[in-house]
mmCIF file with all atom_site columns, C-alpha atoms in Angstrom:
data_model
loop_
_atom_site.group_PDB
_atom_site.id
_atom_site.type_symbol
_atom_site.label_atom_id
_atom_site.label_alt_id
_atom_site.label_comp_id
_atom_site.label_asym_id
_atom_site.label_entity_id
_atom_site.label_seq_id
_atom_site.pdbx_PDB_ins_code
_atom_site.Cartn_x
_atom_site.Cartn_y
_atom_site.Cartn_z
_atom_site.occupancy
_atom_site.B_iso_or_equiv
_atom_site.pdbx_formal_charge
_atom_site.auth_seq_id
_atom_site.auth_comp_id
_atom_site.auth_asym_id
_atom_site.auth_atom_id
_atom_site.pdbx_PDB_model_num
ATOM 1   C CA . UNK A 1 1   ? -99.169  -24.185 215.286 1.00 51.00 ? 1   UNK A CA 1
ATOM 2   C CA . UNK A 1 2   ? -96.065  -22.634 213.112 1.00 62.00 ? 2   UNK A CA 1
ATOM 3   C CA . UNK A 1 3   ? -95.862  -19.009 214.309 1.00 83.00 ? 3   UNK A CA 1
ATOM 4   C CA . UNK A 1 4   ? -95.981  -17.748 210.639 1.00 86.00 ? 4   UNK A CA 1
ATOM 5   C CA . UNK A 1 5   ? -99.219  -18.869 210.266 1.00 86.00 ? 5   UNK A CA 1
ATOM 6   C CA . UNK A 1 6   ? -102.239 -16.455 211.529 1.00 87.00 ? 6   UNK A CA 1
ATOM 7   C CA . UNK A 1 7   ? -105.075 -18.784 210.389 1.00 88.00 ? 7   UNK A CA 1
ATOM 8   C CA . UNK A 1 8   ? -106.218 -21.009 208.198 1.00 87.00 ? 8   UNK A CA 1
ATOM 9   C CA . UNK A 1 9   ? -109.090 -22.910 206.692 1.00 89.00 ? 9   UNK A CA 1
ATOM 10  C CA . UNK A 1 10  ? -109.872 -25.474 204.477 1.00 85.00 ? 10  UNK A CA 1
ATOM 11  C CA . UNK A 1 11  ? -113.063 -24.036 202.266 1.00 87.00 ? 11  UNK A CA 1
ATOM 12  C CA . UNK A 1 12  ? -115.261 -26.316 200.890 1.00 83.00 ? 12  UNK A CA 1
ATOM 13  C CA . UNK A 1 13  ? -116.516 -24.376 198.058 1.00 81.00 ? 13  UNK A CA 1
ATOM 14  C CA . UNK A 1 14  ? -120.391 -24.215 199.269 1.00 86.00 ? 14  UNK A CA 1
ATOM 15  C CA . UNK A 1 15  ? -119.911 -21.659 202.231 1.00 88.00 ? 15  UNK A CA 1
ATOM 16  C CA . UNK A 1 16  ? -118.499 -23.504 205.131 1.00 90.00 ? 16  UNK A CA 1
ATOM 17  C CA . UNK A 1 17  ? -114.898 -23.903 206.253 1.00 89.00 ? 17  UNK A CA 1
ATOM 18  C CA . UNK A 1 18  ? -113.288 -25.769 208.963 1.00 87.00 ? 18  UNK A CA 1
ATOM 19  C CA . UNK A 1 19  ? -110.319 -24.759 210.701 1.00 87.00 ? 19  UNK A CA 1
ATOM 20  C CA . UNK A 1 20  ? -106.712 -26.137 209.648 1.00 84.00 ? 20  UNK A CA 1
ATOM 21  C CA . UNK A 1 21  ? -104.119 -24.325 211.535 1.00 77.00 ? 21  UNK A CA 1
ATOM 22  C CA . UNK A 1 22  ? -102.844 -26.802 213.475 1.00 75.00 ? 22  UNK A CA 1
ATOM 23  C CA . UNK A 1 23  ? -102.265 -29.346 210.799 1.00 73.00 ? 23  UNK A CA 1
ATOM 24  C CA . UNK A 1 24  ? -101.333 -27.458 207.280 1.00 64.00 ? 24  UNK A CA 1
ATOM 25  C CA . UNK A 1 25  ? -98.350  -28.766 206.578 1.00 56.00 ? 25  UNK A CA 1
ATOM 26  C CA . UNK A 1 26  ? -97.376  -30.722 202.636 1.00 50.00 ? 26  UNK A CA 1
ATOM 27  C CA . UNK A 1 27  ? -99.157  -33.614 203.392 1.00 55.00 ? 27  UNK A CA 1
ATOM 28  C CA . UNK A 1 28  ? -102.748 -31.998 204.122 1.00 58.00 ? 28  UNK A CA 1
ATOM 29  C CA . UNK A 1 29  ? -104.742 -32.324 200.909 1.00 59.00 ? 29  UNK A CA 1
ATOM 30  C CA . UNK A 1 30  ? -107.577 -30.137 199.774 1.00 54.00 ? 30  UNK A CA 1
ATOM 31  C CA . UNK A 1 31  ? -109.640 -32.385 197.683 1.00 55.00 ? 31  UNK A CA 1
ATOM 32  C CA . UNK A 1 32  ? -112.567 -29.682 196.747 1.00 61.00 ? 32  UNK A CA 1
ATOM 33  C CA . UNK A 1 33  ? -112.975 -25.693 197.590 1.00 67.00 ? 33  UNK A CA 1
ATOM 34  C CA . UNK A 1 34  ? -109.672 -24.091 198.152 1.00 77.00 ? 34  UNK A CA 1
ATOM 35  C CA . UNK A 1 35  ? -107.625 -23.254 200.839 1.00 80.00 ? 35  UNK A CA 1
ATOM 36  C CA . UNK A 1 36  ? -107.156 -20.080 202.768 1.00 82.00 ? 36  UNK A CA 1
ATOM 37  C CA . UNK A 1 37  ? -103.896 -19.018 204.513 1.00 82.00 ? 37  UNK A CA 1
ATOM 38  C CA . UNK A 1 38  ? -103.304 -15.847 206.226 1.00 84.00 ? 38  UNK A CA 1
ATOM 39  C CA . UNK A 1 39  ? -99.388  -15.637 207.149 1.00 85.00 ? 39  UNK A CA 1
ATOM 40  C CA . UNK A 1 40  ? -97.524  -13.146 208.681 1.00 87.00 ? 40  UNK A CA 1
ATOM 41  C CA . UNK A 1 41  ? -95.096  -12.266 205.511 1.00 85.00 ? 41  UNK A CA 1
ATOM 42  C CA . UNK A 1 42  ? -92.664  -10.457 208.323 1.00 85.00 ? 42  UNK A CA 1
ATOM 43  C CA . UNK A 1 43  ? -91.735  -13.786 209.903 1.00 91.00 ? 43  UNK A CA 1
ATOM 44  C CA . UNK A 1 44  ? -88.479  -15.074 208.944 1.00 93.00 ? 44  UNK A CA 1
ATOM 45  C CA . UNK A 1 45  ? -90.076  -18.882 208.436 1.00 90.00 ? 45  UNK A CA 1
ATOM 46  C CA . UNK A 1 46  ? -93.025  -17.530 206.466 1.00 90.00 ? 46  UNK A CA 1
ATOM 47  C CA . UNK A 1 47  ? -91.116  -17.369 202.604 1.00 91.00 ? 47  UNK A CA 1
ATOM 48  C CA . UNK A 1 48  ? -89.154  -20.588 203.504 1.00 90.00 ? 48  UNK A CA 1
ATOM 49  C CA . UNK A 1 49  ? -92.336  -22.592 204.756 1.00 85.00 ? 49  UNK A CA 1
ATOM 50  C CA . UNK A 1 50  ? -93.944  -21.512 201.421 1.00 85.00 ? 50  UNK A CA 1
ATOM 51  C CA . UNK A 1 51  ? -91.013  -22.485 199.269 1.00 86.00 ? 51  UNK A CA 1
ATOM 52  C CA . UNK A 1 52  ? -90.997  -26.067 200.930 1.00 84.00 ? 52  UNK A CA 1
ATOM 53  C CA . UNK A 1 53  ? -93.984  -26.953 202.301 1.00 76.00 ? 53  UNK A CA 1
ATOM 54  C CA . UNK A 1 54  ? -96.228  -25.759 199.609 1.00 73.00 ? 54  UNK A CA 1
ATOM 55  C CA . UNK A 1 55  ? -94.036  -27.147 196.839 1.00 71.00 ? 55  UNK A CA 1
ATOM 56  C CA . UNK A 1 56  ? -97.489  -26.784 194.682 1.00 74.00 ? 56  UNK A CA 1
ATOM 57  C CA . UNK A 1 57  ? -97.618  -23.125 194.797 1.00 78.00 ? 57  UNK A CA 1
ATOM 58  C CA . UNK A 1 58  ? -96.208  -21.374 191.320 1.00 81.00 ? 58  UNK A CA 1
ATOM 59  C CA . UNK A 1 59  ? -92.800  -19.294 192.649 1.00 86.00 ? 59  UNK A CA 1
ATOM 60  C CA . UNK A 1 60  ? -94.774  -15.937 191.167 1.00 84.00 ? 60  UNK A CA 1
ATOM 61  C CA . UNK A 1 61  ? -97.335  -16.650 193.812 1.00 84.00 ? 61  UNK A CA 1
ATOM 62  C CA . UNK A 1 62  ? -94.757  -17.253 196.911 1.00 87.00 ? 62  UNK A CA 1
ATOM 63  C CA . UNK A 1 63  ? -92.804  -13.976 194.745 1.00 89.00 ? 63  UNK A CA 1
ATOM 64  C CA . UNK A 1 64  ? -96.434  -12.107 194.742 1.00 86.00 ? 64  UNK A CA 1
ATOM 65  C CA . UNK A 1 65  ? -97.303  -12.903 198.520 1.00 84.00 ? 65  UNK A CA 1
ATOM 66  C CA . UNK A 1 66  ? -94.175  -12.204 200.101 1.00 87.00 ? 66  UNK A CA 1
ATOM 67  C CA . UNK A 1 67  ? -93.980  -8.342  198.099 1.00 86.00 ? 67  UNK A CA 1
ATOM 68  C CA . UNK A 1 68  ? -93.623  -5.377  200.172 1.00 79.00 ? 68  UNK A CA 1
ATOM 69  C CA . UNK A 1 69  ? -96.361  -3.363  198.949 1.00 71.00 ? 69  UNK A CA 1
ATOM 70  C CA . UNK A 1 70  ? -98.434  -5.182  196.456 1.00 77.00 ? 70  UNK A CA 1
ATOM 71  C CA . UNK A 1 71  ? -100.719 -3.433  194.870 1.00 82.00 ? 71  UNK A CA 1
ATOM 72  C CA . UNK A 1 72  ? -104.779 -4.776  195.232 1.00 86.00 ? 72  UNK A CA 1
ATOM 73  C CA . UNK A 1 73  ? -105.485 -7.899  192.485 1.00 87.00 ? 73  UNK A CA 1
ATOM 74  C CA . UNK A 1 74  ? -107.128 -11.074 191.879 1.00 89.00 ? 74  UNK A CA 1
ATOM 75  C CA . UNK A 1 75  ? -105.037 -13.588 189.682 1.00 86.00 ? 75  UNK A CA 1
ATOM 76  C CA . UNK A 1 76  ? -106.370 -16.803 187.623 1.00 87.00 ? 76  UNK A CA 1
ATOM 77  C CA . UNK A 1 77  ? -103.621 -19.377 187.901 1.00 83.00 ? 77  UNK A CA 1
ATOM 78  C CA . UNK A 1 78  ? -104.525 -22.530 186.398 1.00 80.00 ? 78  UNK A CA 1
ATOM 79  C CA . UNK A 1 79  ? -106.818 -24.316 188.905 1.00 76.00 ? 79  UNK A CA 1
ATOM 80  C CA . UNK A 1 80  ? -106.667 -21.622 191.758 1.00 77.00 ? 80  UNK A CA 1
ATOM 81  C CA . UNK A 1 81  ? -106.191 -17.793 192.190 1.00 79.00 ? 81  UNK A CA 1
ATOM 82  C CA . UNK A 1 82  ? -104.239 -15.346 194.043 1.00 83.00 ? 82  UNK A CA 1
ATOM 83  C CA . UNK A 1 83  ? -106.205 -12.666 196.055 1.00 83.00 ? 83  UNK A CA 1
ATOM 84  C CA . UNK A 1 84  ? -104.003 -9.298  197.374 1.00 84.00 ? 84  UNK A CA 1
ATOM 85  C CA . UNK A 1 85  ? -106.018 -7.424  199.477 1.00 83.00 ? 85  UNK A CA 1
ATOM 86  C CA . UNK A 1 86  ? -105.559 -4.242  200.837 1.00 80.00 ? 86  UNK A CA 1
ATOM 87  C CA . UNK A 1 87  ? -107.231 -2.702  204.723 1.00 81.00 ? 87  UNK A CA 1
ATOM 88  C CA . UNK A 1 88  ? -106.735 0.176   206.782 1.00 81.00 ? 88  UNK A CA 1
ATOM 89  C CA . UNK A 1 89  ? -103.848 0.473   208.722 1.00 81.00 ? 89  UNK A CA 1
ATOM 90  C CA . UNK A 1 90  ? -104.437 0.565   212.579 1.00 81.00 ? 90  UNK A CA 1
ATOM 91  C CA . UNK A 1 91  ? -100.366 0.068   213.028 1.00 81.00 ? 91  UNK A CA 1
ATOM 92  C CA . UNK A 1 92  ? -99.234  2.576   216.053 1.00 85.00 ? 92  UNK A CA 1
ATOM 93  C CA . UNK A 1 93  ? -98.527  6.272   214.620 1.00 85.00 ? 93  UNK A CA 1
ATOM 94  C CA . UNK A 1 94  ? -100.002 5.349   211.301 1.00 81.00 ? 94  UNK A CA 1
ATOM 95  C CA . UNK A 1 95  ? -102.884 7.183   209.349 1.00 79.00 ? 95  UNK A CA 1
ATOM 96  C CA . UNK A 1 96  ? -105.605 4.458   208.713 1.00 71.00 ? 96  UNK A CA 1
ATOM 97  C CA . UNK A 1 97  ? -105.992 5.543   204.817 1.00 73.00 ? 97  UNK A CA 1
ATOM 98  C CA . UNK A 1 98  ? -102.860 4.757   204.108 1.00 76.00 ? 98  UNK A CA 1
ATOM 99  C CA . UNK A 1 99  ? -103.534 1.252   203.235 1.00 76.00 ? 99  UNK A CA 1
ATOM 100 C CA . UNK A 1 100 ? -101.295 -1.889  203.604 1.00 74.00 ? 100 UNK A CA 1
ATOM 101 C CA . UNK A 1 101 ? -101.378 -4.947  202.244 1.00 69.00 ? 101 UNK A CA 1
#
């Protein structure tokens, strides 16, 4: 599994997901649902791997995603969506309200 990537699933769009860690890479197509990928935006490969593996993505998505400190939003583009979320942070010395991305 690329080191950049923390999970990821292939959704089908009814409730159920499988696991595609292992093998998301360019060639892995989604056919229905969507696809969910948590990456580790500090890793150096994480912005290159977006830029050339996921050649589909829209640059303000891989521009969006690899922001330090987006702000919370949901964004329509074209068939899909981008989803910033926001969660307490549990990092050492930190206050947990003061949220991260």
């Amino acid at each position: 599994m690329n080191s950049h990537i923390i999970l990821a699933y292939d959704c089908d769009g009814k409730g159920g997901a499988n696991s595609i860690s292992d093998k998301l890479d360019n060639s892995y197509d989604v056919t229905e649902g969507f696809t969910w990928v948590h990456i580790d935006a500090n890793h150096p490969d994480a912005e290159p791997w977006l830029r050339s593996e996921i050649e589909h993505l829209d640059p303000y998505i891989i521009d969006a995603l690899m922001a330090d400190g987006t702000r919370p939003r949901m964004t329509k583009i074209g068939q899909g969506a981008i989803l910033i979320l926001r969660g307490a942070n549990f990092n050492e010395n930190a206050e947990p309200e003061d949220m991260i991305s």
